Coordinates of C-alpha atoms (C1' of nucleotides) in Angstrom, one line a residue:
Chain A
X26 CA 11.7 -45.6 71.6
X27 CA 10.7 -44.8 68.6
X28 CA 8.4 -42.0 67.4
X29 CA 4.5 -42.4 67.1
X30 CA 3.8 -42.9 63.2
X31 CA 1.5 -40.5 61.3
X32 CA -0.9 -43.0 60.7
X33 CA -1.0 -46.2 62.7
X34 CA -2.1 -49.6 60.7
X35 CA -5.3 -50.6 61.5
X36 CA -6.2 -47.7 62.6
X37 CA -9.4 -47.5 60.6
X38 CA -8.2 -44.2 58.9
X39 CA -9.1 -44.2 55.5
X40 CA -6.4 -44.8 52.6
X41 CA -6.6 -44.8 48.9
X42 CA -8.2 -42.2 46.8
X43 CA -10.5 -39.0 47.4
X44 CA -13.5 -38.5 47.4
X45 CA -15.5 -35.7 46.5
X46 CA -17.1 -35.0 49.2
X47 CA -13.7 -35.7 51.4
X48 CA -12.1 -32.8 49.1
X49 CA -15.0 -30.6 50.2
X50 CA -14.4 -31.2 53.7
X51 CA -11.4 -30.8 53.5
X52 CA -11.1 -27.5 51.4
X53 CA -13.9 -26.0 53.7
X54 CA -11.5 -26.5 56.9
X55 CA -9.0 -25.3 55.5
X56 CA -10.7 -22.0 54.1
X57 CA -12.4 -21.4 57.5
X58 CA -9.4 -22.3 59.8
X59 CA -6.0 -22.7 58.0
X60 CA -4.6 -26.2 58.2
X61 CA -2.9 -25.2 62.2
X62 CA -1.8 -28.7 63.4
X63 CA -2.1 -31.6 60.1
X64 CA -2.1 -34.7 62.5
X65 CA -5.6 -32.6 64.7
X66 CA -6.8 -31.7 61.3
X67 CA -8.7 -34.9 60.2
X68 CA -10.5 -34.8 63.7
X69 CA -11.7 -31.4 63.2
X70 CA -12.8 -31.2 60.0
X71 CA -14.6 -35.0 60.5
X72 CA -12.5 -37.1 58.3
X73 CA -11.1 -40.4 58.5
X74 CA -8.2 -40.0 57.1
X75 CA -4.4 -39.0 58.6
X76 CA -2.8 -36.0 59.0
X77 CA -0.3 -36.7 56.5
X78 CA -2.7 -37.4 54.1
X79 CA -4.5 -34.5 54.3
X80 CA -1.6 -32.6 53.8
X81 CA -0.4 -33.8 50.6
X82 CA -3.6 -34.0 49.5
X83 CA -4.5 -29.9 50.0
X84 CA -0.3 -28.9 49.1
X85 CA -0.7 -31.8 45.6
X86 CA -3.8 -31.0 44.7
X87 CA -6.5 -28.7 46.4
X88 CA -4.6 -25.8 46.7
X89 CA -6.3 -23.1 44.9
X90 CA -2.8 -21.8 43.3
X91 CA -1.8 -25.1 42.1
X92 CA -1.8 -24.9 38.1
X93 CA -3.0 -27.7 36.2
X94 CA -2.4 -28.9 32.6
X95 CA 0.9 -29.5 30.4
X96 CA 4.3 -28.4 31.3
X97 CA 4.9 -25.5 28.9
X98 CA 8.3 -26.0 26.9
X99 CA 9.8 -23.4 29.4
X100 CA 8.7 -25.0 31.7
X101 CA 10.2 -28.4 30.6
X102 CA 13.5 -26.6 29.8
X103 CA 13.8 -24.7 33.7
X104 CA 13.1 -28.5 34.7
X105 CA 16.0 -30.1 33.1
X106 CA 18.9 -27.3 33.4
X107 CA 17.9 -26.8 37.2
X108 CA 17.5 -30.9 37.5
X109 CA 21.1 -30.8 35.8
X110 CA 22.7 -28.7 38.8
X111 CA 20.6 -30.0 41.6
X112 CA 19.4 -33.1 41.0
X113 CA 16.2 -34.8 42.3
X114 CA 15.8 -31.5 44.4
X115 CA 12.1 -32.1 43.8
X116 CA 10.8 -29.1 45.8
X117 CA 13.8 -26.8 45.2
X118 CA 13.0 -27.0 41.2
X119 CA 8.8 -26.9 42.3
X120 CA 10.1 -23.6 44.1
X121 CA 11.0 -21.7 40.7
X122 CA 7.4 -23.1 39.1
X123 CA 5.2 -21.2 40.5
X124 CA 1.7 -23.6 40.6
X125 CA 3.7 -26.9 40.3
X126 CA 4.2 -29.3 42.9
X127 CA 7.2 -31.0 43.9
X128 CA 5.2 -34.1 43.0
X129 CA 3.6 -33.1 39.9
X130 CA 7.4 -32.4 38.8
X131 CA 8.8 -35.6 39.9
X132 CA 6.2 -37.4 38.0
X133 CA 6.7 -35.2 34.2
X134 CA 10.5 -35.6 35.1
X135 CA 9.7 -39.8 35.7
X136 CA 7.6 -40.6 33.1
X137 CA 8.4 -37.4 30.4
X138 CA 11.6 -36.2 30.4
X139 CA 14.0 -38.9 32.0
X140 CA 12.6 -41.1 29.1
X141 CA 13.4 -38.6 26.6
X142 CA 16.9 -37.4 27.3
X143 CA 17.4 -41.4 27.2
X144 CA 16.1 -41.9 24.1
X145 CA 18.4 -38.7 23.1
X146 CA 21.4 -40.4 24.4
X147 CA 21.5 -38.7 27.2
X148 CA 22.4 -40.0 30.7
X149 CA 19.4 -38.6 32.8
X150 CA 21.6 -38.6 36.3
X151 CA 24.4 -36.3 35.1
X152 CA 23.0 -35.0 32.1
X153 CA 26.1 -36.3 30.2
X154 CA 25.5 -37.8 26.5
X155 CA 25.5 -41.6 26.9
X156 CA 28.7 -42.8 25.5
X157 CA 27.0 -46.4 24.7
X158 CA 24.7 -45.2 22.7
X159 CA 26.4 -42.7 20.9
X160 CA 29.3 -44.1 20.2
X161 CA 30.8 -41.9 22.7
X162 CA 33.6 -44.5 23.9
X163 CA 36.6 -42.3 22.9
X164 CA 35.2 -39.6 24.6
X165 CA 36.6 -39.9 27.9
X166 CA 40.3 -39.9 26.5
X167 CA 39.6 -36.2 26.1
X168 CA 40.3 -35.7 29.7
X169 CA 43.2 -38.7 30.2
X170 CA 45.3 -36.8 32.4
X171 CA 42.7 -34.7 33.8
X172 CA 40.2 -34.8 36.9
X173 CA 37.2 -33.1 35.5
X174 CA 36.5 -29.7 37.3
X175 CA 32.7 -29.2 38.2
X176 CA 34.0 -26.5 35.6
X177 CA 34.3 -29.5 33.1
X178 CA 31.8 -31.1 34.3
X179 CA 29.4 -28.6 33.6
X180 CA 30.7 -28.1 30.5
X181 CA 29.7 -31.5 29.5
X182 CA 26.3 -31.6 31.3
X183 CA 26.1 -28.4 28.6
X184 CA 27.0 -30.3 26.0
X185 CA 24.4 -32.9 26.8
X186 CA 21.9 -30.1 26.5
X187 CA 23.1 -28.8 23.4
X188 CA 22.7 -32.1 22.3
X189 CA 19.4 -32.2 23.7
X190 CA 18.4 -29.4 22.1
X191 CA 19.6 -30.5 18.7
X192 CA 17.5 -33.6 18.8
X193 CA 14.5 -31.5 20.3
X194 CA 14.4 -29.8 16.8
X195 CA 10.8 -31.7 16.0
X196 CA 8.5 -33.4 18.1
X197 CA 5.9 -35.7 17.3
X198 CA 3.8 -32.9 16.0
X199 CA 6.5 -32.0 13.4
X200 CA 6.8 -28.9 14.5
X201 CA 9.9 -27.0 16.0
X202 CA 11.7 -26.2 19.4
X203 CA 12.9 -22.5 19.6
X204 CA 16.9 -24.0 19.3
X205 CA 19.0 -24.1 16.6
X206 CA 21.2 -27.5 15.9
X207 CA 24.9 -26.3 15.6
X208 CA 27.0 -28.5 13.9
X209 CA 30.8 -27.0 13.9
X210 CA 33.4 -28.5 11.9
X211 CA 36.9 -27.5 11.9
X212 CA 36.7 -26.5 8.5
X213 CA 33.5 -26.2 5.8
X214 CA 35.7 -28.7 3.5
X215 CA 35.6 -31.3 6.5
X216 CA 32.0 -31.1 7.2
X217 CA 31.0 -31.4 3.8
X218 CA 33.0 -34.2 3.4
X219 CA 32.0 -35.6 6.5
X220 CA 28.1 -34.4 4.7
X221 CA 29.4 -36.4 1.7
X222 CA 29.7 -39.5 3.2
X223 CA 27.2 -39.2 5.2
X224 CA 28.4 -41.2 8.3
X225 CA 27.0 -38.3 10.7
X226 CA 23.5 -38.4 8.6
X227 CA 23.0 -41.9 8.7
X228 CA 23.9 -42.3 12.5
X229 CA 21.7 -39.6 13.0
X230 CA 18.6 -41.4 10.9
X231 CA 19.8 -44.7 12.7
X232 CA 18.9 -42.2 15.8
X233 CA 15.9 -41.3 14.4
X234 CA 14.7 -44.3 14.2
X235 CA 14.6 -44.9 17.4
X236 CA 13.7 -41.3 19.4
X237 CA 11.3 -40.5 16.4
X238 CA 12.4 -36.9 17.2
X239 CA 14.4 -35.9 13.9
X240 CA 12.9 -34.6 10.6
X241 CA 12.4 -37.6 8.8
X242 CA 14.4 -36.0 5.5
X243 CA 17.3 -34.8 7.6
X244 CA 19.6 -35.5 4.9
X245 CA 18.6 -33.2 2.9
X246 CA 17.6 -31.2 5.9
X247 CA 21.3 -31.0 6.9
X248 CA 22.6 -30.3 3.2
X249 CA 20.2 -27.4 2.4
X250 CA 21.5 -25.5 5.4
X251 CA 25.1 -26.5 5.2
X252 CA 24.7 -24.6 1.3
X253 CA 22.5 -22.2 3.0
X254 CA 25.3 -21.7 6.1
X255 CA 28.5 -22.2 3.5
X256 CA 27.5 -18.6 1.8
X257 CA 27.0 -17.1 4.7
X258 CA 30.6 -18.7 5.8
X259 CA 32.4 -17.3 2.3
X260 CA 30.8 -14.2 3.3
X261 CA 32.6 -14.1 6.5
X262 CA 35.8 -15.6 5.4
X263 CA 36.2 -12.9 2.6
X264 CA 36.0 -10.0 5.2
X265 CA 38.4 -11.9 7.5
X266 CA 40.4 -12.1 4.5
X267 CA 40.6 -8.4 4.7
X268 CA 41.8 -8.6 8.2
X269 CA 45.1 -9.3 9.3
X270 CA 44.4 -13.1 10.6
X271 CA 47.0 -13.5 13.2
X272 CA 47.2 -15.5 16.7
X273 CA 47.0 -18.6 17.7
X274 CA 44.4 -21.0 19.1
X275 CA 45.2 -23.5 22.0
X276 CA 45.1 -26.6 20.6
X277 CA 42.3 -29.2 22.1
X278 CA 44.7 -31.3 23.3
X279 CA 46.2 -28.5 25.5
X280 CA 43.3 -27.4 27.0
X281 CA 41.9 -29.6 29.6
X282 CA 38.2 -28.0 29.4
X283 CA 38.7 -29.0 25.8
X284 CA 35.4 -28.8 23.9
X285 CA 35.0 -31.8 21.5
X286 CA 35.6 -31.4 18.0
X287 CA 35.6 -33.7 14.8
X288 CA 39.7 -34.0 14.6
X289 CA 40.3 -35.1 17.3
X290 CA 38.0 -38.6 17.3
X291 CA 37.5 -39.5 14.0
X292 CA 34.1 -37.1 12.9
X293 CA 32.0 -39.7 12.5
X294 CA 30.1 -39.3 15.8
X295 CA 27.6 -36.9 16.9
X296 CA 29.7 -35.2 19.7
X297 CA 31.9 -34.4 16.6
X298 CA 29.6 -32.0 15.2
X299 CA 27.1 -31.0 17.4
X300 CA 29.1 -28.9 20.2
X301 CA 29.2 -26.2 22.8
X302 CA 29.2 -23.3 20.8
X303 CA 29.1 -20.0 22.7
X304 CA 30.1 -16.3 22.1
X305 CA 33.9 -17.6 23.5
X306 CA 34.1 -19.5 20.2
X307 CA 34.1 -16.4 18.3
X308 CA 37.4 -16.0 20.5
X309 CA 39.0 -19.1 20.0
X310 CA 37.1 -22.4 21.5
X311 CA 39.5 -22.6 24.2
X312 CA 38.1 -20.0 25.8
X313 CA 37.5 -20.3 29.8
X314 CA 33.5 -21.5 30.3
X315 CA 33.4 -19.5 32.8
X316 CA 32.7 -16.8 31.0
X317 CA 29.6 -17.9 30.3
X318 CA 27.8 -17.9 33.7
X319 CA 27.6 -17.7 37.4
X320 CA 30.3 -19.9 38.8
X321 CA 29.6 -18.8 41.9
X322 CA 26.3 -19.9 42.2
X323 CA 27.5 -22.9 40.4
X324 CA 30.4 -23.6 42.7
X325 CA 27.9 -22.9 45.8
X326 CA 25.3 -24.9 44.6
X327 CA 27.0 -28.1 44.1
X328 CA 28.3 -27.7 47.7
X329 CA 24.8 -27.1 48.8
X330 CA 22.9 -30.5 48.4
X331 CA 23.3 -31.8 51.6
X332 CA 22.5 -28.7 53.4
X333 CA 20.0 -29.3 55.6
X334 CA 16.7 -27.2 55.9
X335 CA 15.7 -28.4 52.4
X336 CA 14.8 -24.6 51.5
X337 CA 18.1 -23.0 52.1
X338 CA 19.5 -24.2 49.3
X339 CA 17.3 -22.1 47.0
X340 CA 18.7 -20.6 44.0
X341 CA 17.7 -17.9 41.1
X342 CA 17.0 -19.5 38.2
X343 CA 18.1 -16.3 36.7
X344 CA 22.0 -17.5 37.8
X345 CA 22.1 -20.8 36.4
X346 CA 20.9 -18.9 32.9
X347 CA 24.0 -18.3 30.8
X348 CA 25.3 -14.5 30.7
X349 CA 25.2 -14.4 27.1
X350 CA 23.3 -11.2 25.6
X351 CA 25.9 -9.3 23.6
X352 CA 26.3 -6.0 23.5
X353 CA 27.6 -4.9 19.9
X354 CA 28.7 -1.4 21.1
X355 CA 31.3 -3.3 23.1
X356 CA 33.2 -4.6 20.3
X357 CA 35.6 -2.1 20.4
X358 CA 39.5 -1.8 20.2
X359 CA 40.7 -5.4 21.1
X360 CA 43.2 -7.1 18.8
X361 CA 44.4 -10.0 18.7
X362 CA 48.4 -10.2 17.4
X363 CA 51.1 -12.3 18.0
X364 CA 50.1 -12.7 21.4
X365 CA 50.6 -15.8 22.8
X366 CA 47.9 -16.0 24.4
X367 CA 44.8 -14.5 22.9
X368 CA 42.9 -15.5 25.7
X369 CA 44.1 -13.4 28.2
X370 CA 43.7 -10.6 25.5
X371 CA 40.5 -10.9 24.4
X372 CA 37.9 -8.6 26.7
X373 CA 34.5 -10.6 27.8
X374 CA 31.7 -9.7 25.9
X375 CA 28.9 -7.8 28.4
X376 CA 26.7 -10.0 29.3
X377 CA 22.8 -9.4 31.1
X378 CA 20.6 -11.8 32.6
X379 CA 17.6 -9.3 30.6
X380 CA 17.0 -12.7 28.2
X381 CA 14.0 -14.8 29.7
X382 CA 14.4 -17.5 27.4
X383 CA 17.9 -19.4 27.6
X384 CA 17.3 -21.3 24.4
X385 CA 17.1 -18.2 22.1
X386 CA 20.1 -16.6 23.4
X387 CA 23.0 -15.8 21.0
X388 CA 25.3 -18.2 23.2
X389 CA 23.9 -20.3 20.5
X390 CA 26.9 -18.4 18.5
X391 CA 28.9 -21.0 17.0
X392 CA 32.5 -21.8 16.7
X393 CA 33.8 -19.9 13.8
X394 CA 37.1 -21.3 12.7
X395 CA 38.5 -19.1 10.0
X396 CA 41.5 -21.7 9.8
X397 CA 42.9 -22.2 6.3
X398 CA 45.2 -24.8 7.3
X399 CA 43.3 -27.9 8.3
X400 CA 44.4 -29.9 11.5
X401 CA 45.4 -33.1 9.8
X402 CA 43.9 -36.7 11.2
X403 CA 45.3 -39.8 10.0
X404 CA 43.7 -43.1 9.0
X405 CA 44.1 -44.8 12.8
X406 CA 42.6 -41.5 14.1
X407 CA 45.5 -40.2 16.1
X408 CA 46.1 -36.6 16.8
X409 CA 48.8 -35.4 14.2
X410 CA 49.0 -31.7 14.1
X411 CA 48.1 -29.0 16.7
X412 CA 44.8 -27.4 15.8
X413 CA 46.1 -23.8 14.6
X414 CA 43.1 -21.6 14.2
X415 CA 44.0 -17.9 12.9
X416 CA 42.5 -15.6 14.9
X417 CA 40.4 -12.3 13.5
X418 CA 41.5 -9.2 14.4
X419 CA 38.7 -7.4 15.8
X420 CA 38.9 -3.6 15.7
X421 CA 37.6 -0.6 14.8
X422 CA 37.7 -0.6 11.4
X423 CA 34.9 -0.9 8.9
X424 CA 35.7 -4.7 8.1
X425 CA 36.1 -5.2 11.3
X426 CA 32.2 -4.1 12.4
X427 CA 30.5 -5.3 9.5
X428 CA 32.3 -8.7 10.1
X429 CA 30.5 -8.6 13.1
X430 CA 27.1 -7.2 11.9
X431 CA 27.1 -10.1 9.6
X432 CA 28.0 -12.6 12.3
X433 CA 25.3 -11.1 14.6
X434 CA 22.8 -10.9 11.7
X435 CA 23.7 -14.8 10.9
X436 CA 23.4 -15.9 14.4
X437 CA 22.0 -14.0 16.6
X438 CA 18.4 -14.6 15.5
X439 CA 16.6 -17.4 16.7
X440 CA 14.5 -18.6 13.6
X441 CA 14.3 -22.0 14.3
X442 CA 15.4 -24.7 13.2
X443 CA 18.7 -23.8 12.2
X444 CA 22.3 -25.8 11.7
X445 CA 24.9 -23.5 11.3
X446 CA 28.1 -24.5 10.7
X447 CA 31.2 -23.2 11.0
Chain B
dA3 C1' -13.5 -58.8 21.8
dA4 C1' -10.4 -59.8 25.2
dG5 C1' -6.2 -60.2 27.4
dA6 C1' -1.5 -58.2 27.7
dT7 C1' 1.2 -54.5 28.2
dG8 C1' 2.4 -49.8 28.9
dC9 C1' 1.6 -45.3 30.8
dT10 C1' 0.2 -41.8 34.1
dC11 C1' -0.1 -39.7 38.3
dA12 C1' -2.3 -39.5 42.9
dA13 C1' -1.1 -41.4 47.0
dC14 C1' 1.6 -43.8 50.2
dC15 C1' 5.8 -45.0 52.8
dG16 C1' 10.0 -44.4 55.2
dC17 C1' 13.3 -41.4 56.4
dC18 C1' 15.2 -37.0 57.8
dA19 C1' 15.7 -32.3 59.8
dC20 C1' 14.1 -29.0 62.8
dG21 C1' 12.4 -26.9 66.8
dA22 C1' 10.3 -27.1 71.3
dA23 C1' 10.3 -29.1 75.7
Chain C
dT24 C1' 22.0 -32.8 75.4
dT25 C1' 18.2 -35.8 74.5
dT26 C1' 13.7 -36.8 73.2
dC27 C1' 9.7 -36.2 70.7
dG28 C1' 6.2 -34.2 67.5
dT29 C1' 5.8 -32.4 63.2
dG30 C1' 6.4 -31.0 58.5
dG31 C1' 8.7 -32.0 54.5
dC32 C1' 11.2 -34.7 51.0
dG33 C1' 12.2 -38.2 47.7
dG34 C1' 11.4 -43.0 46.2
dT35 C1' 8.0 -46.1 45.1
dT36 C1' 3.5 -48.2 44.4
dG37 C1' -0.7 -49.4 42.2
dA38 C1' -5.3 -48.2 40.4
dG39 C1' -7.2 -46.7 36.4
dC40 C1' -6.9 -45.8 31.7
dA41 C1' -5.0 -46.3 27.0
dT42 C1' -2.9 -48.8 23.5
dC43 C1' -1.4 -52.9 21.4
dT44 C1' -1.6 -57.7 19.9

DNA sequence: AAGATGCTCAACCGCCACGAA
DNA sequence: TTTCGTGGCGGTTGAGCATCT
């Protein structure tokens, strides 16, 4: 049995590259009579080549739609988020670049970006951070107890992004990716202190060193926008002051989905400071991730790889895209108070899929913790006390709104680069 | 200058799914 | 239901070029 390969060996069909005048041929049969049949093709149009090969050679590179040159940083960025939920799903992730190939995408993914989320720490096959390399090894006793949800696990293929984005803050060129770096700490007298003794900064230039990504002053990178972020944070902290500040937040240690922060492994990695920030932080960081997206699509998608048909499994691009553009007006009555639990209180912010660009949305909102009491870590890094976060009351009141005009003003632009901490 | 090494990407290979017979 | 032809997909290769030593 057996079926009749495309192109039998020694068949005296031609292999290798393309000539000119083979192209010509080949783009003249094609214009006159479609491609009908591939494997009656070569015969038709007089050359010596296989069906197959035509083919591939027309759909990779004759096509008259096909768009040549670089990958566009959009580009590069619908790549990697659509490569995080599908995987190699060449030709799915060719399907929402209009002129690319399947191929042409395999290759930039091969020999461009699979490199560089390395060389970021990233694991390139689950879009995780790289534990090895960053130092990462505590990590996994975040979830001890748990089974990781796809929920969790994209929350962490997002947190490799984030980190991706952080360290895409400078290319080669020195110049700057449309993201902002967002370092949260659970208080400004911890990051500075972490700042202080530099531990994060001179991992990061040890990291440097070797992506030859980051600003080569990022020391004093960091420290001019931690001053720069730490007014901006007294700012907010007064007009919370004038708030009632009641409420609690579920401790990390509660919450399985459990966003990494610096107390809870010793702050001297870069998973301490550089986290999944998102509009839910302003509600507490335990807030469901859901929120932010699709799940649906999620949830069907991950189901969907082994469908067969190839091209069923198509998705928007516009549903992987976090939900994140806020609308102010909606910031209305909701309080938090002695509730206890603030999550089940607090109202979704509305959220639009109008925002083309994923990387300047205000998801990019980080975590502000308007604790006064920090969570206490002892010398052998175990957990002492349960984070306890004081929640802002959010209301009508003039405090209230201009608490969150400053908080939109401070990050909801997308000036670039920017750490802000919290 | 020349060989070694690395990088890119067009092209190939083998496999799979689908639809028609 | 099975077989077969075909198109399509993803992994891999290797020629050609660039850079390094």
């Amino acid at each position: 049995m057996g079926r009749t390969p495309c192109c039998e060996k020694n068949s005296g069909l031609k292999k290798g590259p393309w000539t000119p005048d083979e192209d010509q041929k080949l783009v003249e049969y094609i214009k006159r009579h479609g491609h009908g049949s591939w494997r009656a093709l070569p015969k038709r149009a007089g050359l010596l080549r296989c069906g197959k090969s035509c083919r591939l050679r027309w759909t990779n590179y004759l096509r008259p739609d096909i768009k040549r040159g670089k990958f566009s940083i959009e580009e590069e960025h619908t790549i990697i988020e659509l490569h995080a939920a599908l995987g190699n799903k060449w030709s799915t992730i060719a399907g929402h670049l209009p002129g690319r190939t399947d191929n042409e995408i395999k290759n930039y993914w091969n020999t461009h970006l699979k490199k560089r989320l390395m060389q970021m720490g990233i694991d390139p096959v689950t879009h995780k951070p790289r534990a090895d390399l960053l130092g990462l090894s505590n990590v996994p006793s975040l979830y001890n107890g748990f089974s990781l949800t796809q929920e969790q696990q994209w929350e962490n293929a997002r947190l490799a992004e984030y980190l991706r984005q952080a360290l895409f803050m400078a290319d080669d060129k020195g110049t700057h990716a449309p993201t902002d770096l967002l370092i949260r700490s659970n208080d400004q007298y911890n990051l500075q202190k972490s700042m202080s003794s530099s531990t994060w900064v001179h991992q990061q230039q040890g990291m440097a060193m070797d992506f030859k990504v980051l600003p080569p002053n990022l020391e004093q990178f960091l420290q001019s926008q931690t001053n720069e972020c730490a007014s901006n944070i007294r700012k907010l902290e007064e007009l919370l002051h004038q708030s009632q500040t009641v409420g609690y937040c579920p401790s990390n240690n509660l919450n399985p989905i459990g966003y990494i922060n610096n107390d809870e492994y010793g702050g001297s990695n870069i998973a301490d400071f550089v986290s999944p920030c998102s509009m839910d932080g302003l509600q507490m960081k335990a807030q469901p991730p859901q929120m932010l997206r699709n799940d649906n699509m999620f949830l069907h998608n991950q189901g969907d790889h082994d469908i067969n048909g190839g091209n069923n499994n198509i998705l928007n691009v516009e549903d992987l895209k976090p939900k994140v553009s806020f609308d102010e007006s909606n910031l209305s009555t909701t309080m938090w108070a002695d509730q206890e639990d603030p999550l089940q209180l607090m109202p979704p912010p509305t959220f639009s899929t109008s925002n083309s660009n994923i990387y300047n949305q205000p998801e990019l909102i980080p975590f502000i913790n308007t604790s006064t009491e920090s969570s206490s870590m002892v010398n052998n890094n175990s957990y002492v006390d349960p984070v306890v976060s004081k929640a802002q009351l959010v209301n009508n009141s003039e405090p209230g709104k201009e608490f969150w005009s400053i908080v939109l003003k401070a990050v909801g632009t997308t000036q670039a680069p920017n750490i802000i901490s919290a």
